């Protein structure tokens, strides 16, 4: 430790060796005691080594000197890449200091503080501390900040906070659902695609419980997501698809999505040359839309609308993805997601006579998949075969 301290002060150090009074006195004069070393500047970030680094950095985050705050936050961001450092920062009360820094007038300080909160939210202990320190209110302010980086970090933090029930409830009660929906609408005025994507990720996380989903639907989330499917980037379309999967669970919400013409953009994504991830999200949303009971008038409006939009012609070619994995012996839980969604959709559409007629051509492919070693693929392909072959 003595060697570390001397090195930090810029002073040479050599281990003392007992060689008598003469040798030791010479060592003391030449090395061990050098007076009048150069003082450090006022805004120099002094760091202790070991456990004392954490309280010092947290203290400097709220320093009156702007440069010192920036240096401390930058150092903290470097250290919080590792989970062990996050735990040590939490132990010395970093969240309260970051809440204050996130309200700072300097945009760079706000950006780094919000990024630090987002990193802390990745850890379970961090999420608990963010809820306890009421950081959601701070993040709500950051989500409306003029800096795109601050807004981006705020939505990233919320998407991690919503992993736990307590964090999700705190975000919902603070009104974060409306903020996330508004950020993705034309009226919201969000110019950065990255921020819109982060808001969609946060909305997906917030919509996984009933209060959050109801609040999102009341704010027009279904209509917004349908528009994103039509005009968004690939990554935004993917998240919008998963949001719609969560938001169209109830039959009433399916009718809302149907009134927003959801089928055409979904089928278009399935037919396009989009990435596998986008097609998976679109198939997931279509599965949710076509799954369920009849409407009050006794009709299967969602299934009929999907077939009229060309769902069968879009779904059948996607079975080749699963067949390719079967032939290569690479079918697994990880690689089977698209095939599972597609076979579920086919089984749903086979409830209608017109659906069964159009699906006769893919019975051979479904038979092969019904013998798959992957349980979910085998299960849903078998159900699809039974429904397509069914006759009254």
Short mmCIF file of C-alpha atoms in Angstrom, two decimals:
data_model
loop_
_atom_site.label_atom_id
_atom_site.label_comp_id
_atom_site.label_asym_id
_atom_site.label_seq_id
_atom_site.Cartn_x
_atom_site.Cartn_y
_atom_site.Cartn_z
CA UNK A 1 0.00 0.00 0.00
CA UNK A 2 2.87 2.37 0.79
CA UNK A 3 4.26 1.74 -2.68
CA UNK A 4 0.87 2.55 -4.25
CA UNK A 5 0.50 5.79 -2.33
CA UNK A 6 4.01 6.94 -3.26
CA UNK A 7 3.37 6.10 -6.90
CA UNK A 8 0.11 8.10 -6.88
CA UNK A 9 2.05 11.07 -5.48
CA UNK A 10 4.65 10.74 -8.19
CA UNK A 11 7.44 9.90 -5.74
CA UNK A 12 10.00 7.12 -6.13
CA UNK A 13 9.95 4.33 -3.59
CA UNK A 14 12.31 1.54 -2.74
CA UNK A 15 11.89 -1.12 -0.15
CA UNK A 16 13.97 -0.37 2.95
CA UNK A 17 16.69 -2.87 3.72
CA UNK A 18 18.29 -2.90 7.15
CA UNK A 19 21.97 -2.32 6.45
CA UNK A 20 22.89 -0.26 9.45
CA UNK A 21 22.43 3.36 10.49
CA UNK A 22 24.52 4.85 7.68
CA UNK A 23 22.72 3.04 4.86
CA UNK A 24 19.28 3.67 6.33
CA UNK A 25 19.89 7.37 6.87
CA UNK A 26 21.08 7.74 3.27
CA UNK A 27 17.95 5.95 2.04
CA UNK A 28 15.77 8.20 4.19
CA UNK A 29 17.34 11.38 2.81
CA UNK A 30 17.48 10.38 -0.85
CA UNK A 31 14.27 8.39 -1.34
CA UNK A 32 11.89 8.04 1.57
CA UNK A 33 11.39 11.71 2.40
CA UNK A 34 11.31 14.18 -0.47
CA UNK A 35 9.68 17.46 0.63
CA UNK A 36 7.84 20.05 -1.47
CA UNK A 37 6.44 17.77 -4.19
CA UNK A 38 4.22 19.45 -6.80
CA UNK A 39 0.63 20.00 -5.56
CA UNK A 40 -2.32 18.68 -7.62
CA UNK A 41 -4.89 20.89 -9.35
CA UNK A 42 -8.19 21.55 -7.59
CA UNK A 43 -10.23 19.56 -10.12
CA UNK A 44 -7.91 16.53 -10.14
CA UNK A 45 -9.79 13.33 -9.45
CA UNK A 46 -7.91 11.77 -6.54
CA UNK A 47 -8.59 8.10 -6.06
CA UNK A 48 -7.87 5.85 -3.16
CA UNK A 49 -7.13 2.26 -4.08
CA UNK A 50 -9.36 -0.60 -3.00
CA UNK A 51 -12.64 -0.17 -1.12
CA UNK A 52 -12.14 3.56 -0.55
CA UNK A 53 -12.52 4.32 -4.28
CA UNK A 54 -16.31 3.91 -4.17
CA UNK A 55 -17.24 6.43 -1.46
CA UNK A 56 -14.79 8.97 -2.87
CA UNK A 57 -16.27 8.72 -6.37
CA UNK A 58 -19.83 8.95 -5.06
CA UNK A 59 -18.87 12.05 -3.08
CA UNK A 60 -17.26 13.68 -6.10
CA UNK A 61 -20.35 13.05 -8.27
CA UNK A 62 -22.07 15.90 -6.40
CA UNK A 63 -18.97 18.12 -6.27
CA UNK A 64 -19.49 21.85 -6.92
CA UNK A 65 -16.75 21.65 -9.58
CA UNK A 66 -18.19 20.69 -12.98
CA UNK A 67 -15.01 19.08 -14.31
CA UNK A 68 -14.68 16.99 -11.17
CA UNK A 69 -18.26 15.74 -11.50
CA UNK A 70 -17.65 14.80 -15.12
CA UNK A 71 -14.43 12.96 -14.27
CA UNK A 72 -16.06 11.07 -11.40
CA UNK A 73 -19.03 10.00 -13.53
CA UNK A 74 -16.77 8.96 -16.38
CA UNK A 75 -14.70 6.84 -14.00
CA UNK A 76 -17.86 5.34 -12.54
CA UNK A 77 -19.11 4.36 -16.01
CA UNK A 78 -15.79 2.66 -16.68
CA UNK A 79 -16.05 0.67 -13.45
CA UNK A 80 -19.74 -0.28 -13.66
CA UNK A 81 -19.07 -2.50 -16.66
CA UNK A 82 -18.37 -5.16 -14.00
CA UNK A 83 -21.18 -6.28 -11.68
CA UNK A 84 -18.87 -6.45 -8.66
CA UNK A 85 -18.25 -2.71 -8.91
CA UNK A 86 -21.99 -2.00 -9.13
CA UNK A 87 -22.55 -3.88 -5.87
CA UNK A 88 -19.82 -1.84 -4.17
CA UNK A 89 -21.24 1.46 -5.45
CA UNK A 90 -24.72 0.50 -4.23
CA UNK A 91 -23.32 -0.18 -0.77
CA UNK A 92 -22.14 3.44 -0.44
CA UNK A 93 -25.35 5.09 -1.69
CA UNK A 94 -24.59 5.87 -5.32
CA UNK A 95 -28.24 5.97 -6.44
CA UNK A 96 -29.10 9.06 -4.39
CA UNK A 97 -26.03 10.83 -5.77
CA UNK A 98 -26.93 9.83 -9.34
CA UNK A 99 -30.50 11.06 -8.87
CA UNK A 100 -29.10 14.49 -8.03
CA UNK A 101 -26.62 14.40 -10.91
CA UNK A 102 -29.37 13.42 -13.37
CA UNK A 103 -31.08 16.74 -12.59
CA UNK A 104 -27.88 18.73 -13.21
CA UNK A 105 -27.95 21.68 -15.60
CA UNK A 106 -24.99 20.31 -17.57
CA UNK A 107 -26.13 17.96 -20.36
CA UNK A 108 -22.95 15.85 -20.19
CA UNK A 109 -23.40 15.25 -16.46
CA UNK A 110 -27.07 14.37 -16.97
CA UNK A 111 -26.22 11.98 -19.78
CA UNK A 112 -23.55 10.12 -17.82
CA UNK A 113 -25.68 9.98 -14.66
CA UNK A 114 -28.67 8.58 -16.56
CA UNK A 115 -26.43 6.03 -18.27
CA UNK A 116 -25.12 4.99 -14.86
CA UNK A 117 -28.69 4.54 -13.60
CA UNK A 118 -29.46 2.37 -16.64
CA UNK A 119 -26.46 0.17 -15.89
CA UNK A 120 -27.40 -0.16 -12.25
CA UNK A 121 -30.94 -1.17 -13.28
CA UNK A 122 -29.51 -4.31 -14.91
CA UNK A 123 -28.77 -5.77 -11.49
CA UNK A 124 -31.51 -7.03 -9.17
CA UNK A 125 -30.09 -5.15 -6.17
CA UNK A 126 -29.82 -2.08 -8.35
CA UNK A 127 -33.49 -2.27 -9.35
CA UNK A 128 -34.50 -2.55 -5.72
CA UNK A 129 -32.43 0.50 -4.83
CA UNK A 130 -33.81 2.53 -7.75
CA UNK A 131 -37.35 1.85 -6.56
CA UNK A 132 -36.45 2.62 -2.94
CA UNK A 133 -34.75 5.91 -3.89
CA UNK A 134 -37.67 6.93 -6.16
CA UNK A 135 -35.48 7.14 -9.24
CA UNK A 136 -38.48 6.59 -11.53
CA UNK A 137 -39.50 10.23 -11.10
CA UNK A 138 -36.01 11.31 -12.13
CA UNK A 139 -36.10 9.01 -15.16
CA UNK A 140 -39.49 10.45 -16.10
CA UNK A 141 -37.91 13.91 -16.29
CA UNK A 142 -34.95 12.53 -18.25
CA UNK A 143 -37.31 10.93 -20.79
CA UNK A 144 -38.43 14.43 -21.79
CA UNK A 145 -34.91 15.92 -21.84
CA UNK A 146 -33.69 17.85 -24.88
CA UNK A 147 -30.68 15.54 -25.20
CA UNK A 148 -31.34 12.36 -27.19
CA UNK A 149 -28.70 10.43 -25.24
CA UNK A 150 -30.40 11.28 -21.94
CA UNK A 151 -33.80 10.18 -23.28
CA UNK A 152 -32.29 6.98 -24.65
CA UNK A 153 -30.68 6.07 -21.33
CA UNK A 154 -33.91 6.83 -19.44
CA UNK A 155 -35.95 4.40 -21.57
CA UNK A 156 -33.22 1.75 -21.30
CA UNK A 157 -33.35 2.05 -17.51
CA UNK A 158 -37.14 1.66 -17.53
CA UNK A 159 -36.97 -1.46 -19.72
CA UNK A 160 -34.70 -3.05 -17.08
CA UNK A 161 -36.75 -1.75 -14.15
CA UNK A 162 -39.89 -3.35 -15.55
CA UNK A 163 -38.32 -6.80 -15.20
CA UNK A 164 -39.49 -6.95 -11.59
CA UNK A 165 -43.06 -6.50 -10.36
CA UNK A 166 -42.05 -3.66 -8.01
CA UNK A 167 -40.18 -1.81 -10.74
CA UNK A 168 -43.01 -2.27 -13.24
CA UNK A 169 -45.56 -0.98 -10.74
CA UNK A 170 -43.39 2.05 -9.93
CA UNK A 171 -43.06 2.91 -13.64
CA UNK A 172 -46.77 2.39 -14.24
CA UNK A 173 -47.81 4.55 -11.27
CA UNK A 174 -45.41 7.32 -12.35
CA UNK A 175 -47.13 7.54 -15.75
CA UNK A 176 -44.29 6.13 -17.81
CA UNK A 177 -46.64 4.16 -20.07
CA UNK A 178 -48.09 7.31 -21.65
CA UNK A 179 -44.60 8.77 -22.08
CA UNK A 180 -43.36 5.70 -23.95
CA UNK A 181 -46.40 5.63 -26.24
CA UNK A 182 -46.21 9.37 -26.96
CA UNK A 183 -42.53 9.11 -27.89
CA UNK A 184 -43.39 6.79 -30.78
CA UNK A 185 -46.27 8.80 -32.25
CA UNK A 186 -46.03 11.54 -34.85
CA UNK A 187 -47.40 14.01 -32.33
CA UNK A 188 -44.63 13.07 -29.89
CA UNK A 189 -42.08 14.76 -32.11
CA UNK A 190 -39.30 12.23 -31.47
CA UNK A 191 -36.70 12.67 -34.21
CA UNK A 192 -34.24 9.96 -33.16
CA UNK A 193 -34.99 6.40 -34.28
CA UNK A 194 -32.81 4.99 -31.49
CA UNK A 195 -34.91 6.72 -28.84
CA UNK A 196 -38.13 5.46 -30.43
CA UNK A 197 -36.69 1.94 -30.44
CA UNK A 198 -35.74 2.22 -26.75
CA UNK A 199 -39.26 3.50 -25.98
CA UNK A 200 -40.78 0.49 -27.78
CA UNK A 201 -38.57 -1.89 -25.80
CA UNK A 202 -39.72 -0.18 -22.59
CA UNK A 203 -43.36 -0.34 -23.71
CA UNK A 204 -43.04 -4.07 -24.38
CA UNK A 205 -41.69 -4.58 -20.86
CA UNK A 206 -44.41 -2.41 -19.29
CA UNK A 207 -47.20 -4.17 -21.22
CA UNK A 208 -46.51 -7.58 -19.73
CA UNK A 209 -48.89 -7.04 -16.81
CA UNK A 210 -52.56 -6.18 -16.95
CA UNK A 211 -52.44 -2.62 -15.52
CA UNK A 212 -49.61 -1.66 -17.86
CA UNK A 213 -51.30 -3.20 -20.89
CA UNK A 214 -54.61 -1.48 -20.11
CA UNK A 215 -52.87 1.87 -19.66
CA UNK A 216 -51.00 1.41 -22.94
CA UNK A 217 -54.19 0.55 -24.82
CA UNK A 218 -55.96 3.59 -23.33
CA UNK A 219 -53.06 5.74 -24.60
CA UNK A 220 -53.43 4.40 -28.15
CA UNK A 221 -50.53 1.94 -28.09
CA UNK A 222 -52.19 -0.52 -30.49
CA UNK A 223 -52.81 2.10 -33.16
CA UNK A 224 -49.28 3.44 -32.68
CA UNK A 225 -47.68 -0.01 -33.05
CA UNK A 226 -49.62 -0.69 -36.26
CA UNK A 227 -48.22 2.52 -37.75
CA UNK A 228 -44.73 1.52 -36.67
CA UNK A 229 -45.16 -1.76 -38.55
CA UNK A 230 -45.84 0.26 -41.68
CA UNK A 231 -43.13 2.90 -41.42
CA UNK A 232 -40.56 1.85 -38.80
CA UNK A 233 -37.09 0.41 -39.13
CA UNK A 234 -36.55 -3.35 -38.88
CA UNK A 235 -35.65 -3.15 -35.20
CA UNK A 236 -38.68 -0.96 -34.47
CA UNK A 237 -40.99 -3.33 -36.38
CA UNK A 238 -39.66 -6.22 -34.32
CA UNK A 239 -40.42 -4.51 -31.02
CA UNK A 240 -43.81 -3.25 -32.25
CA UNK A 241 -44.72 -6.83 -33.18
CA UNK A 242 -43.93 -8.11 -29.71
CA UNK A 243 -45.82 -5.17 -28.16
CA UNK A 244 -48.88 -6.12 -30.21
CA UNK A 245 -48.51 -9.72 -29.07
CA UNK A 246 -48.84 -8.56 -25.46
CA UNK A 247 -51.54 -5.96 -26.14
CA UNK A 248 -53.93 -8.15 -28.19
CA UNK A 249 -54.48 -10.85 -25.59
CA UNK A 250 -58.11 -9.90 -24.89
CA UNK A 251 -60.75 -10.27 -27.57
CA UNK A 252 -61.80 -6.64 -27.27
CA UNK A 253 -58.24 -5.51 -27.94
CA UNK A 254 -58.10 -7.74 -31.03
CA UNK A 255 -61.06 -5.83 -32.44
CA UNK A 256 -59.24 -2.54 -31.77
CA UNK A 257 -56.20 -3.81 -33.67
CA UNK A 258 -58.42 -5.13 -36.45
CA UNK A 259 -60.05 -1.73 -36.80
CA UNK A 260 -56.55 -0.25 -37.23
CA UNK A 261 -55.92 -2.56 -40.24
CA UNK A 262 -53.25 -4.61 -38.50
CA UNK A 263 -53.40 -7.56 -40.89
CA UNK A 264 -51.97 -5.93 -44.00
CA UNK A 265 -48.68 -4.75 -42.44
CA UNK A 266 -48.25 -8.05 -40.57
CA UNK A 267 -48.69 -10.13 -43.72
CA UNK A 268 -46.40 -7.77 -45.63
CA UNK A 269 -43.64 -8.30 -43.07
CA UNK A 270 -44.05 -12.07 -43.34
CA UNK A 271 -43.80 -11.92 -47.13
CA UNK A 272 -40.90 -9.47 -47.30
CA UNK A 273 -37.15 -10.01 -47.28
CA UNK A 274 -36.94 -8.79 -43.71
CA UNK A 275 -34.69 -10.43 -41.15
CA UNK A 276 -35.66 -13.60 -39.31
CA UNK A 277 -36.16 -11.59 -36.10
CA UNK A 278 -38.73 -9.31 -37.76
CA UNK A 279 -40.63 -12.27 -39.22
CA UNK A 280 -40.67 -13.95 -35.81
CA UNK A 281 -42.20 -10.85 -34.22
CA UNK A 282 -44.79 -10.54 -37.00
CA UNK A 283 -45.70 -14.23 -36.71
CA UNK A 284 -46.00 -13.83 -32.94
CA UNK A 285 -48.42 -10.91 -33.35
CA UNK A 286 -50.43 -12.80 -35.99
CA UNK A 287 -50.60 -15.81 -33.68
CA UNK A 288 -52.01 -13.61 -30.91
CA UNK A 289 -54.53 -11.99 -33.26
CA UNK A 290 -55.85 -15.29 -34.65
CA UNK A 291 -55.96 -17.06 -31.30
CA UNK A 292 -59.09 -16.69 -29.20
CA UNK A 293 -62.83 -17.04 -28.99
CA UNK A 294 -65.41 -15.64 -31.37
CA UNK A 295 -66.62 -12.06 -31.25
CA UNK A 296 -69.97 -11.21 -29.70
CA UNK A 297 -71.69 -11.50 -33.08
CA UNK A 298 -70.40 -15.09 -33.40
CA UNK A 299 -67.84 -14.35 -36.12
CA UNK A 300 -64.15 -15.24 -36.34
CA UNK A 301 -63.36 -11.81 -37.74
CA UNK A 302 -59.61 -11.94 -37.04
CA UNK A 303 -59.11 -15.29 -38.75
CA UNK A 304 -61.22 -14.28 -41.75
CA UNK A 305 -59.36 -10.97 -42.05
CA UNK A 306 -56.00 -12.76 -41.89
CA UNK A 307 -56.98 -15.23 -44.62
CA UNK A 308 -58.37 -12.43 -46.81
CA UNK A 309 -55.08 -10.54 -46.40
CA UNK A 310 -53.13 -13.56 -47.68
CA UNK A 311 -51.90 -15.04 -44.41
CA UNK A 312 -51.82 -18.62 -45.71
CA UNK A 313 -49.66 -17.71 -48.68
CA UNK A 314 -47.26 -15.87 -46.35
CA UNK A 315 -47.09 -18.56 -43.65
CA UNK A 316 -46.64 -21.73 -45.72
CA UNK A 317 -43.22 -20.76 -47.20
CA UNK A 318 -41.97 -20.03 -43.68
CA UNK A 319 -42.31 -23.72 -42.83
CA UNK A 320 -39.19 -24.27 -44.95
CA UNK A 321 -37.13 -22.69 -42.18
CA UNK A 322 -38.16 -25.46 -39.79
CA UNK A 323 -37.77 -28.18 -42.42
CA UNK A 324 -34.23 -27.00 -43.13
CA UNK A 325 -33.38 -27.31 -39.42
CA UNK A 326 -34.94 -30.78 -39.35
CA UNK A 327 -32.85 -31.94 -42.30
CA UNK A 328 -29.67 -30.46 -40.81
CA UNK A 329 -30.40 -31.82 -37.34
CA UNK A 330 -30.17 -28.32 -35.84
CA UNK A 331 -33.75 -28.00 -34.61
CA UNK A 332 -33.67 -26.82 -31.00
CA UNK A 333 -35.61 -24.59 -28.64
CA UNK A 334 -33.53 -21.63 -29.81
CA UNK A 335 -33.95 -22.23 -33.55
CA UNK A 336 -37.59 -23.34 -33.45
CA UNK A 337 -39.30 -20.08 -32.42
CA UNK A 338 -40.42 -19.05 -35.92
CA UNK A 339 -41.64 -22.57 -36.73
CA UNK A 340 -43.64 -22.72 -33.49
CA UNK A 341 -45.33 -19.37 -34.21
CA UNK A 342 -46.09 -20.36 -37.81
CA UNK A 343 -47.58 -23.75 -36.89
CA UNK A 344 -49.71 -22.07 -34.20
CA UNK A 345 -51.00 -19.57 -36.78
CA UNK A 346 -51.77 -22.38 -39.24
CA UNK A 347 -53.68 -24.29 -36.55
CA UNK A 348 -55.69 -21.16 -35.75
CA UNK A 349 -56.55 -20.45 -39.39
CA UNK A 350 -57.61 -24.08 -39.91
CA UNK A 351 -60.68 -23.37 -37.77
CA UNK A 352 -62.31 -21.88 -40.89
CA UNK A 353 -63.38 -23.95 -43.88
CA UNK A 354 -61.62 -21.64 -46.32
CA UNK A 355 -58.50 -21.89 -44.19
CA UNK A 356 -58.53 -25.70 -44.28
CA UNK A 357 -58.95 -25.67 -48.04
CA UNK A 358 -55.98 -23.38 -48.60
CA UNK A 359 -53.78 -25.27 -46.12
CA UNK A 360 -54.17 -28.70 -47.74
CA UNK A 361 -51.04 -28.05 -49.81
CA UNK A 362 -48.79 -27.86 -46.73
CA UNK A 363 -49.98 -31.08 -45.05
CA UNK A 364 -46.86 -32.97 -46.13
CA UNK A 365 -44.59 -30.37 -44.53
CA UNK A 366 -46.68 -30.37 -41.35
CA UNK A 367 -46.49 -34.17 -41.17
CA UNK A 368 -42.69 -33.99 -41.21
CA UNK A 369 -42.65 -31.35 -38.48
CA UNK A 370 -45.10 -33.37 -36.37
CA UNK A 371 -42.34 -35.99 -35.99
CA UNK A 372 -39.75 -33.45 -34.81
CA UNK A 373 -37.64 -34.10 -31.73
CA UNK A 374 -38.35 -30.56 -30.50
CA UNK A 375 -41.42 -30.86 -28.19
CA UNK A 376 -43.11 -27.55 -29.04
CA UNK A 377 -42.68 -28.00 -32.78
CA UNK A 378 -44.02 -31.54 -32.58
CA UNK A 379 -46.98 -30.48 -30.43
CA UNK A 380 -48.18 -27.55 -32.54
CA UNK A 381 -47.49 -29.24 -35.88
CA UNK A 382 -49.56 -32.23 -34.73
CA UNK A 383 -52.43 -29.93 -33.71
CA UNK A 384 -52.18 -28.15 -37.07
CA UNK A 385 -52.34 -31.47 -38.97
CA UNK A 386 -55.41 -32.58 -37.02
CA UNK A 387 -57.24 -29.31 -37.65
CA UNK A 388 -56.37 -29.11 -41.35
CA UNK A 389 -57.57 -32.71 -41.86
CA UNK A 390 -60.71 -32.22 -39.77
CA UNK A 391 -64.03 -32.61 -41.52
CA UNK A 392 -67.47 -31.92 -40.04
#
